[in-house]
């Protein structure tokens, strides 16, 4: 099997048979002509399958070491499709530290359709096992978690799932397939917000599910076609293009994030720095075991924990742009308590560590000296 960079550039794609074009064409078409009813070249209607999306899905399966991948119109649409495979009464156990939009989908959409969600600190395996009962159908984790950067032991979660005959799913958005392949660690499903590192240029909103189980893949493909939250061919093209540099971009994201974390940890106005690459991070050992590097995301708090100070820093940066999302080539900063995680009730947020001065950084691939200078002048404003 080819190594990551080769797969990222070549898997699922081949020169266009009509013209020799090296890049997969954007098949901007809704439908495909049939020679007689039912006779076609594998494509009937673009909701069901489109050649540009097909190439992307094959590429995604390859880079995540799966056998099947399904692309959706957003990360949340991918999760939505997965949740539709359950029935009222089914229970799902989720890590308590997760993207606010995922929490909202669970608690404000699917809870009223009869699914029951439990939130637990996933590194506390005893508490996790205590919640398991006959109705438990899935364990859902993010690792690294958004925004606290906790690392969950994927192999242990996969073992618990297998032992109890429960599906296990990892939201691998923060790591990207370059840093971590949860299917290799034994889980059943990987979910991505493609919007982030995979597409990588802040110009696409998309999601995907990658797996190895043919029966479940067929069920998800049925939902993908029946419910219709599919990405368009232009976005699939942009994502295929983005993936070609995923390995190179991730190397620089990791290198820059480590330097920013090291800078922040020694800053007199900074309280905590959450980056799994720091030896002081409580999950540094498991991060080192299950990830190839530590990623481009980090969070930190300010001494005194004043929201006013966090707002001053966030509105003073000149290179880090204050915006939701992450994983693009440009650096972003955000305030989880009022932005990405505002959908989580304050008491729950505080329990997770999302305090008023918590700042999240998506460290881009600009020159590190400029990024550090930018943070320095912004923190000086407090
Ligand atoms: O935005 P969308 O493509 O629908 O993906 C949702 C999603 C799923 N999982 C994780 C871990 C995520 O971080 C996200 C989206 N997150 C942000 C927009 C954010 O700024 O955190």
Tab-separated table of C-alpha atoms and ligand atoms in Angstrom:
chain	number	residue	atom	x	y	z
A	1	UNK	CA	0.000	0.000	0.000
A	2	UNK	CA	1.316	3.461	-0.871
A	3	UNK	CA	2.303	5.870	1.876
A	4	UNK	CA	0.217	8.873	2.897
A	5	UNK	CA	1.514	11.595	0.558
A	6	UNK	CA	1.269	9.348	-2.503
A	7	UNK	CA	-2.282	8.313	-1.598
A	8	UNK	CA	-3.278	11.933	-0.920
A	9	UNK	CA	-2.163	12.951	-4.404
A	10	UNK	CA	-3.237	9.921	-6.440
A	11	UNK	CA	-5.873	7.757	-4.733
A	12	UNK	CA	-9.266	7.716	-6.437
A	13	UNK	CA	-8.120	9.837	-9.369
A	14	UNK	CA	-6.790	9.076	-12.845
A	15	UNK	CA	-6.283	11.151	-15.978
A	16	UNK	CA	-9.595	11.937	-17.666
A	17	UNK	CA	-10.268	9.210	-20.241
A	18	UNK	CA	-11.777	11.656	-22.773
A	19	UNK	CA	-8.992	14.266	-22.777
A	20	UNK	CA	-6.060	13.104	-20.652
A	21	UNK	CA	-6.628	16.013	-18.216
A	22	UNK	CA	-4.548	15.206	-15.149
A	23	UNK	CA	-6.990	16.901	-12.780
A	24	UNK	CA	-10.344	15.245	-12.115
A	25	UNK	CA	-12.924	17.301	-14.060
A	26	UNK	CA	-15.693	19.142	-12.248
A	27	UNK	CA	-18.669	17.165	-13.555
A	28	UNK	CA	-21.069	20.075	-13.218
A	29	UNK	CA	-24.131	18.110	-14.220
A	30	UNK	CA	-27.269	17.023	-12.445
A	31	UNK	CA	-27.985	14.030	-14.664
A	32	UNK	CA	-26.458	11.511	-17.089
A	33	UNK	CA	-27.857	10.366	-20.437
A	34	UNK	CA	-28.865	6.698	-20.693
A	35	UNK	CA	-28.629	4.781	-23.980
A	36	UNK	CA	-31.749	2.792	-23.121
A	37	UNK	CA	-33.667	2.726	-19.819
A	38	UNK	CA	-31.278	1.512	-17.098
A	39	UNK	CA	-28.234	1.445	-19.426
A	40	UNK	CA	-25.606	3.906	-18.270
A	41	UNK	CA	-21.931	4.231	-17.355
A	42	UNK	CA	-22.446	3.944	-13.581
A	43	UNK	CA	-23.956	7.386	-13.048
A	44	UNK	CA	-27.666	8.243	-13.244
A	45	UNK	CA	-28.331	11.344	-11.179
A	46	UNK	CA	-25.851	13.486	-9.214
A	47	UNK	CA	-27.557	13.167	-5.828
A	48	UNK	CA	-27.020	9.416	-6.065
A	49	UNK	CA	-23.460	9.681	-7.400
A	50	UNK	CA	-21.407	12.193	-9.333
A	51	UNK	CA	-17.981	11.342	-10.837
A	52	UNK	CA	-16.133	14.202	-9.072
A	53	UNK	CA	-17.672	13.183	-5.741
A	54	UNK	CA	-16.947	9.535	-6.494
A	55	UNK	CA	-13.220	10.307	-7.007
A	56	UNK	CA	-13.182	12.257	-3.730
A	57	UNK	CA	-14.959	9.485	-1.809
A	58	UNK	CA	-12.414	6.922	-3.049
A	59	UNK	CA	-9.579	9.254	-2.062
A	60	UNK	CA	-11.041	9.818	1.420
A	61	UNK	CA	-11.413	6.070	1.976
A	62	UNK	CA	-7.752	5.594	0.999
A	63	UNK	CA	-6.235	8.330	3.186
A	64	UNK	CA	-8.263	7.222	6.233
A	65	UNK	CA	-7.425	3.519	5.666
A	66	UNK	CA	-11.087	2.632	5.180
A	67	UNK	CA	-12.829	0.827	2.348
A	68	UNK	CA	-15.858	3.109	1.975
A	69	UNK	CA	-16.325	6.876	2.267
A	70	UNK	CA	-19.430	9.012	1.869
A	71	UNK	CA	-19.269	12.765	1.382
A	72	UNK	CA	-21.950	15.093	2.750
A	73	UNK	CA	-22.734	18.779	2.437
A	74	UNK	CA	-21.228	19.557	5.891
A	75	UNK	CA	-19.693	17.815	8.885
A	76	UNK	CA	-23.009	18.087	10.701
A	77	UNK	CA	-24.837	16.599	7.682
A	78	UNK	CA	-22.483	13.593	7.927
A	79	UNK	CA	-23.325	13.214	11.631
A	80	UNK	CA	-27.016	13.674	10.853
A	81	UNK	CA	-26.884	10.781	8.355
A	82	UNK	CA	-25.162	8.577	10.921
A	83	UNK	CA	-27.764	9.422	13.585
A	84	UNK	CA	-30.525	8.406	11.158
A	85	UNK	CA	-29.281	4.811	11.384
A	86	UNK	CA	-30.632	4.654	14.975
A	87	UNK	CA	-34.157	4.215	16.312
A	88	UNK	CA	-36.153	5.937	19.073
A	89	UNK	CA	-35.060	4.481	22.403
A	90	UNK	CA	-31.463	3.919	21.304
A	91	UNK	CA	-28.811	5.462	23.547
A	92	UNK	CA	-25.558	7.126	22.579
A	93	UNK	CA	-22.693	7.906	24.915
A	94	UNK	CA	-20.630	10.918	23.879
A	95	UNK	CA	-17.505	12.562	25.199
A	96	UNK	CA	-18.614	15.564	27.260
A	97	UNK	CA	-16.033	17.777	25.580
A	98	UNK	CA	-17.091	18.250	21.966
A	99	UNK	CA	-17.961	20.782	19.256
A	100	UNK	CA	-20.945	22.904	20.318
A	101	UNK	CA	-22.780	22.179	17.056
A	102	UNK	CA	-22.490	18.418	17.607
A	103	UNK	CA	-23.866	18.862	21.138
A	104	UNK	CA	-26.739	20.958	19.714
A	105	UNK	CA	-27.536	18.307	17.057
A	106	UNK	CA	-27.627	15.629	19.767
A	107	UNK	CA	-29.580	17.500	22.444
A	108	UNK	CA	-31.811	19.874	20.474
A	109	UNK	CA	-32.613	17.824	17.369
A	110	UNK	CA	-32.213	14.091	17.946
A	111	UNK	CA	-33.228	14.012	21.626
A	112	UNK	CA	-36.757	15.014	20.548
A	113	UNK	CA	-36.785	12.139	18.019
A	114	UNK	CA	-36.296	9.725	20.896
A	115	UNK	CA	-32.544	9.164	20.985
A	116	UNK	CA	-31.031	9.418	24.440
A	117	UNK	CA	-27.600	10.975	24.928
A	118	UNK	CA	-25.221	10.624	27.856
A	119	UNK	CA	-22.149	12.815	28.178
A	120	UNK	CA	-19.149	11.489	30.024
A	121	UNK	CA	-15.490	12.221	30.623
A	122	UNK	CA	-14.203	9.536	28.221
A	123	UNK	CA	-10.868	8.969	29.919
A	124	UNK	CA	-12.857	7.822	32.958
A	125	UNK	CA	-13.483	4.349	31.541
A	126	UNK	CA	-15.298	3.113	34.655
A	127	UNK	CA	-17.944	5.845	34.382
A	128	UNK	CA	-18.266	5.060	30.681
A	129	UNK	CA	-18.836	1.355	31.319
A	130	UNK	CA	-21.371	2.124	34.060
A	131	UNK	CA	-23.533	3.970	31.504
A	132	UNK	CA	-23.655	1.037	29.078
A	133	UNK	CA	-26.940	-0.865	28.941
A	134	UNK	CA	-28.916	-2.902	26.389
A	135	UNK	CA	-30.095	0.269	24.653
A	136	UNK	CA	-26.580	1.660	24.141
A	137	UNK	CA	-25.879	1.674	20.405
A	138	UNK	CA	-22.911	4.008	19.882
A	139	UNK	CA	-19.950	5.585	21.646
A	140	UNK	CA	-19.045	8.929	20.084
A	141	UNK	CA	-15.742	10.673	20.709
A	142	UNK	CA	-13.710	13.568	19.450
A	143	UNK	CA	-9.945	13.411	19.916
A	144	UNK	CA	-8.334	15.896	20.234
A	145	UNK	CA	-11.473	17.439	21.675
A	146	UNK	CA	-12.825	20.812	20.621
A	147	UNK	CA	-11.789	23.140	22.270
A	148	UNK	CA	-10.039	21.660	25.346
A	149	UNK	CA	-7.591	19.505	23.381
A	150	UNK	CA	-8.107	16.414	25.542
A	151	UNK	CA	-6.849	13.197	23.990
A	152	UNK	CA	-8.973	10.074	24.331
A	153	UNK	CA	-7.443	6.603	24.121
A	154	UNK	CA	-9.046	5.353	20.891
A	155	UNK	CA	-7.876	1.730	21.266
A	156	UNK	CA	-9.471	1.467	24.713
A	157	UNK	CA	-12.763	2.933	23.484
A	158	UNK	CA	-12.738	0.522	20.524
A	159	UNK	CA	-12.160	-2.420	22.902
A	160	UNK	CA	-15.089	-1.391	25.118
A	161	UNK	CA	-17.271	-1.054	22.018
A	162	UNK	CA	-16.309	-4.485	20.699
A	163	UNK	CA	-16.754	-6.154	24.080
A	164	UNK	CA	-20.283	-4.748	24.423
A	165	UNK	CA	-21.265	-4.977	20.744
A	166	UNK	CA	-21.633	-1.186	20.472
A	167	UNK	CA	-20.603	0.884	17.466
A	168	UNK	CA	-17.714	3.274	18.044
A	169	UNK	CA	-17.211	6.523	16.122
A	170	UNK	CA	-14.405	9.076	16.173
A	171	UNK	CA	-14.753	12.643	14.973
A	172	UNK	CA	-11.235	12.969	13.523
A	173	UNK	CA	-11.612	16.590	12.406
A	174	UNK	CA	-8.933	18.094	14.679
A	175	UNK	CA	-6.274	15.486	13.875
A	176	UNK	CA	-6.972	14.935	10.160
A	177	UNK	CA	-6.177	11.543	8.575
A	178	UNK	CA	-2.522	12.563	8.332
A	179	UNK	CA	-2.032	12.575	12.097
A	180	UNK	CA	-4.301	9.753	13.189
A	181	UNK	CA	-6.273	6.886	11.619
A	182	UNK	CA	-8.898	5.716	14.128
A	183	UNK	CA	-10.022	2.768	11.941
A	184	UNK	CA	-6.510	1.305	12.383
A	185	UNK	CA	-6.994	1.656	16.146
A	186	UNK	CA	-10.138	-0.472	15.975
A	187	UNK	CA	-13.151	1.852	15.834
A	188	UNK	CA	-15.989	1.353	13.356
A	189	UNK	CA	-16.495	4.833	11.937
A	190	UNK	CA	-14.558	8.021	11.310
A	191	UNK	CA	-16.371	11.306	10.791
A	192	UNK	CA	-14.813	14.469	9.422
A	193	UNK	CA	-15.710	18.051	9.029
A	194	UNK	CA	-13.916	18.248	5.673
A	195	UNK	CA	-14.392	22.026	5.991
A	196	UNK	CA	-11.305	22.105	8.204
A	197	UNK	CA	-7.808	20.634	7.645
A	198	UNK	CA	-8.785	18.222	4.849
A	199	UNK	CA	-10.063	20.886	2.442
A	200	UNK	CA	-7.661	23.233	4.180
A	201	UNK	CA	-8.256	26.586	2.478
A	202	UNK	CA	-11.409	27.922	4.199
A	203	UNK	CA	-13.339	27.784	0.937
A	204	UNK	CA	-15.482	24.647	1.332
A	205	UNK	CA	-18.117	23.369	3.786
A	206	UNK	CA	-18.298	19.560	3.651
A	207	UNK	CA	-18.317	16.413	5.770
A	208	UNK	CA	-17.585	12.717	5.386
A	209	UNK	CA	-17.972	9.318	6.993
A	210	UNK	CA	-15.277	6.682	6.417
A	211	UNK	CA	-15.665	3.034	7.421
A	212	UNK	CA	-14.844	-0.579	6.558
A	213	UNK	CA	-18.205	-2.245	7.116
A	214	UNK	CA	-19.934	-2.865	3.772
A	215	UNK	CA	-23.448	-3.351	5.228
A	216	UNK	CA	-23.312	-0.118	7.215
A	217	UNK	CA	-21.765	1.685	4.217
A	218	UNK	CA	-24.725	0.582	2.087
A	219	UNK	CA	-27.173	1.797	4.745
A	220	UNK	CA	-25.399	5.166	4.883
A	221	UNK	CA	-25.330	5.427	1.083
A	222	UNK	CA	-29.085	4.761	1.099
A	223	UNK	CA	-29.547	7.624	3.611
A	224	UNK	CA	-27.155	9.863	1.645
A	225	UNK	CA	-29.271	9.363	-1.487
A	226	UNK	CA	-32.693	9.320	0.202
A	227	UNK	CA	-32.110	12.422	2.348
A	228	UNK	CA	-29.888	14.180	-0.165
A	229	UNK	CA	-27.356	16.237	1.846
A	230	UNK	CA	-24.646	15.807	-0.784
A	231	UNK	CA	-21.821	18.194	-1.724
A	232	UNK	CA	-21.671	19.683	-5.218
A	233	UNK	CA	-18.956	18.772	-7.745
A	234	UNK	CA	-17.150	22.126	-7.461
A	235	UNK	CA	-16.663	21.611	-3.723
A	236	UNK	CA	-15.522	18.021	-4.320
A	237	UNK	CA	-12.924	19.308	-6.807
A	238	UNK	CA	-11.647	21.922	-4.348
A	239	UNK	CA	-11.385	19.254	-1.657
A	240	UNK	CA	-9.495	16.857	-3.929
A	241	UNK	CA	-7.095	19.694	-4.694
A	242	UNK	CA	-6.724	20.564	-1.013
A	243	UNK	CA	-5.981	16.958	-0.044
A	244	UNK	CA	-2.988	16.868	-2.400
A	245	UNK	CA	-1.079	19.083	0.067
A	246	UNK	CA	-2.626	17.800	3.326
A	247	UNK	CA	0.571	16.083	4.519
A	248	UNK	CA	2.749	19.120	3.748
A	249	UNK	CA	0.321	21.566	5.352
A	250	UNK	CA	-0.102	19.436	8.471
A	251	UNK	CA	3.656	19.310	9.046
A	252	UNK	CA	3.804	23.110	9.129
A	253	UNK	CA	0.595	23.422	11.206
A	254	UNK	CA	2.156	21.121	13.814
A	255	UNK	CA	5.536	22.831	13.805
A	256	UNK	CA	3.983	26.292	14.180
A	257	UNK	CA	1.455	25.220	16.838
A	258	UNK	CA	4.199	23.660	18.976
A	259	UNK	CA	6.196	26.911	18.812
A	260	UNK	CA	3.137	29.013	19.670
A	261	UNK	CA	2.339	26.687	22.611
A	262	UNK	CA	5.920	26.972	23.878
A	263	UNK	CA	5.779	30.758	23.559
A	264	UNK	CA	2.453	31.032	25.394
A	265	UNK	CA	3.403	28.701	28.226
A	266	UNK	CA	6.191	31.032	29.308
A	267	UNK	CA	4.094	34.220	28.978
A	268	UNK	CA	3.465	35.928	32.352
A	269	UNK	CA	-0.140	36.875	31.436
A	270	UNK	CA	-1.102	33.378	30.238
A	271	UNK	CA	-2.550	30.909	32.732
A	272	UNK	CA	-3.071	27.465	31.102
A	273	UNK	CA	-2.005	26.268	27.668
A	274	UNK	CA	-3.826	23.258	26.249
A	275	UNK	CA	-1.693	21.590	23.565
A	276	UNK	CA	-1.173	17.806	23.544
A	277	UNK	CA	2.415	18.203	22.353
A	278	UNK	CA	3.494	19.841	25.616
A	279	UNK	CA	5.020	17.387	28.082
A	280	UNK	CA	2.876	19.084	30.755
A	281	UNK	CA	-0.363	18.108	28.938
A	282	UNK	CA	-2.081	15.358	30.965
A	283	UNK	CA	-2.654	13.213	27.852
A	284	UNK	CA	0.761	13.781	26.243
A	285	UNK	CA	1.687	10.081	26.501
A	286	UNK	CA	-1.410	8.740	24.753
A	287	UNK	CA	-1.183	11.536	22.159
A	288	UNK	CA	2.373	10.439	21.384
A	289	UNK	CA	1.245	6.817	21.057
A	290	UNK	CA	-1.775	7.278	18.814
A	291	UNK	CA	-0.944	10.401	16.787
A	292	UNK	CA	1.926	11.073	14.376
A	293	UNK	CA	2.225	14.654	15.612
A	294	UNK	CA	0.128	16.971	17.775
A	295	UNK	CA	-1.834	19.110	15.331
A	296	UNK	CA	-2.443	22.755	14.596
A	297	UNK	CA	-5.021	23.530	17.289
A	298	UNK	CA	-4.459	24.850	20.800
A	299	UNK	CA	-6.340	26.745	23.495
A	300	UNK	CA	-5.185	28.932	26.362
A	301	UNK	CA	-6.563	30.973	29.253
A	302	UNK	CA	-5.484	34.314	30.698
A	303	UNK	CA	-4.511	34.968	34.299
A	304	UNK	CA	-7.462	36.439	36.202
A	305	UNK	CA	-9.917	34.833	33.715
A	306	UNK	CA	-11.599	38.071	32.609
A	307	UNK	CA	-13.795	37.984	29.502
A	308	UNK	CA	-12.817	41.590	28.849
A	309	UNK	CA	-9.130	40.593	28.563
A	310	UNK	CA	-9.941	37.754	26.178
A	311	UNK	CA	-11.968	40.157	24.020
A	312	UNK	CA	-9.072	42.660	24.022
A	313	UNK	CA	-6.634	40.005	22.784
A	314	UNK	CA	-9.081	38.654	20.209
A	315	UNK	CA	-9.803	42.057	18.732
A	316	UNK	CA	-6.141	43.135	18.690
A	317	UNK	CA	-4.562	40.414	16.552
A	318	UNK	CA	-3.655	41.452	13.022
A	319	UNK	CA	-2.642	38.137	11.424
A	320	UNK	CA	-4.863	35.766	13.446
A	321	UNK	CA	-8.397	36.528	12.183
A	322	UNK	CA	-11.242	36.363	14.693
A	323	UNK	CA	-13.537	33.778	13.121
A	324	UNK	CA	-15.287	30.462	13.669
A	325	UNK	CA	-13.856	27.386	11.933
A	326	UNK	CA	-10.288	26.081	11.805
A	327	UNK	CA	-7.807	24.113	9.777
A	328	UNK	CA	-7.223	26.563	6.928
A	329	UNK	CA	-3.801	27.794	5.852
A	330	UNK	CA	-4.471	31.132	7.564
A	331	UNK	CA	-4.397	31.470	11.360
A	332	UNK	CA	-7.688	32.007	13.170
A	333	UNK	CA	-8.563	32.807	16.767
A	334	UNK	CA	-11.870	32.357	18.538
A	335	UNK	CA	-13.721	32.647	21.825
A	336	UNK	CA	-15.435	29.279	22.458
A	337	UNK	CA	-17.705	30.559	25.277
A	338	UNK	CA	-19.466	33.057	22.987
A	339	UNK	CA	-18.781	31.562	19.547
A	340	UNK	CA	-18.323	27.861	18.713
A	341	UNK	CA	-19.601	26.522	22.053
A	342	UNK	CA	-22.315	29.070	22.869
A	343	UNK	CA	-24.952	26.332	22.277
A	344	UNK	CA	-23.718	24.504	25.406
A	345	UNK	CA	-25.290	25.725	28.693
A	346	UNK	CA	-22.854	27.773	30.788
A	347	UNK	CA	-22.742	25.290	33.693
A	348	UNK	CA	-21.829	22.452	31.282
A	349	UNK	CA	-19.274	24.673	29.539
A	350	UNK	CA	-17.577	25.541	32.824
A	351	UNK	CA	-17.383	21.825	33.733
A	352	UNK	CA	-15.572	21.219	30.425
A	353	UNK	CA	-13.109	24.033	31.180
A	354	UNK	CA	-14.571	26.536	28.711
A	355	UNK	CA	-14.041	29.523	30.976
A	356	UNK	CA	-14.518	33.194	30.048
A	357	UNK	CA	-10.891	33.846	29.090
A	358	UNK	CA	-10.420	30.660	27.034
A	359	UNK	CA	-9.039	31.521	23.594
A	360	UNK	CA	-8.796	28.928	20.824
A	361	UNK	CA	-6.179	29.198	18.086
A	362	UNK	CA	-6.092	27.473	14.738
A	363	UNK	CA	-2.426	27.960	13.958
A	364	UNK	CA	-1.942	28.421	10.225
A	365	UNK	CA	1.097	27.926	8.040
A	366	UNK	CA	2.359	31.518	7.911
A	367	UNK	CA	5.868	32.360	9.128
A	368	UNK	CA	6.146	31.536	12.803
A	369	UNK	CA	8.047	34.741	13.715
A	370	UNK	CA	5.110	36.818	12.436
A	371	UNK	CA	2.544	34.702	14.302
A	372	UNK	CA	4.376	35.021	17.613
A	373	UNK	CA	4.901	38.770	17.163
A	374	UNK	CA	1.180	39.111	16.466
A	375	UNK	CA	0.217	37.302	19.664
A	376	UNK	CA	2.803	39.269	21.627
A	377	UNK	CA	1.417	42.667	20.586
A	378	UNK	CA	-2.184	41.498	21.161
A	379	UNK	CA	-1.525	40.140	24.687
A	380	UNK	CA	0.426	43.333	25.514
A	381	UNK	CA	-2.841	45.283	25.077
A	382	UNK	CA	-4.360	43.739	28.236
B	1	LIG	O1	-19.068	22.910	10.183
B	1	LIG	P1	-19.290	21.499	9.707
B	1	LIG	O2	-18.538	21.166	8.458
B	1	LIG	O3	-20.719	21.112	9.655
B	1	LIG	O4	-18.589	20.547	10.821
B	1	LIG	C1	-19.074	20.444	12.123
B	1	LIG	C2	-17.967	20.041	13.055
B	1	LIG	C3	-17.865	18.716	13.423
B	1	LIG	N1	-16.890	18.283	14.248
B	1	LIG	C4	-15.969	19.131	14.747
B	1	LIG	C5	-14.914	18.616	15.666
B	1	LIG	C6	-16.011	20.486	14.407
B	1	LIG	O5	-15.081	21.297	14.925
B	1	LIG	C7	-17.045	20.961	13.553
B	1	LIG	C8	-17.172	22.401	13.186
B	1	LIG	N2	-16.461	23.247	14.016
B	1	LIG	C9	-16.387	24.623	13.894
B	1	LIG	C10	-17.028	25.316	12.959
B	1	LIG	C11	-15.529	25.275	14.885
B	1	LIG	O6	-15.166	26.462	14.700
B	1	LIG	O7	-15.182	24.619	15.878
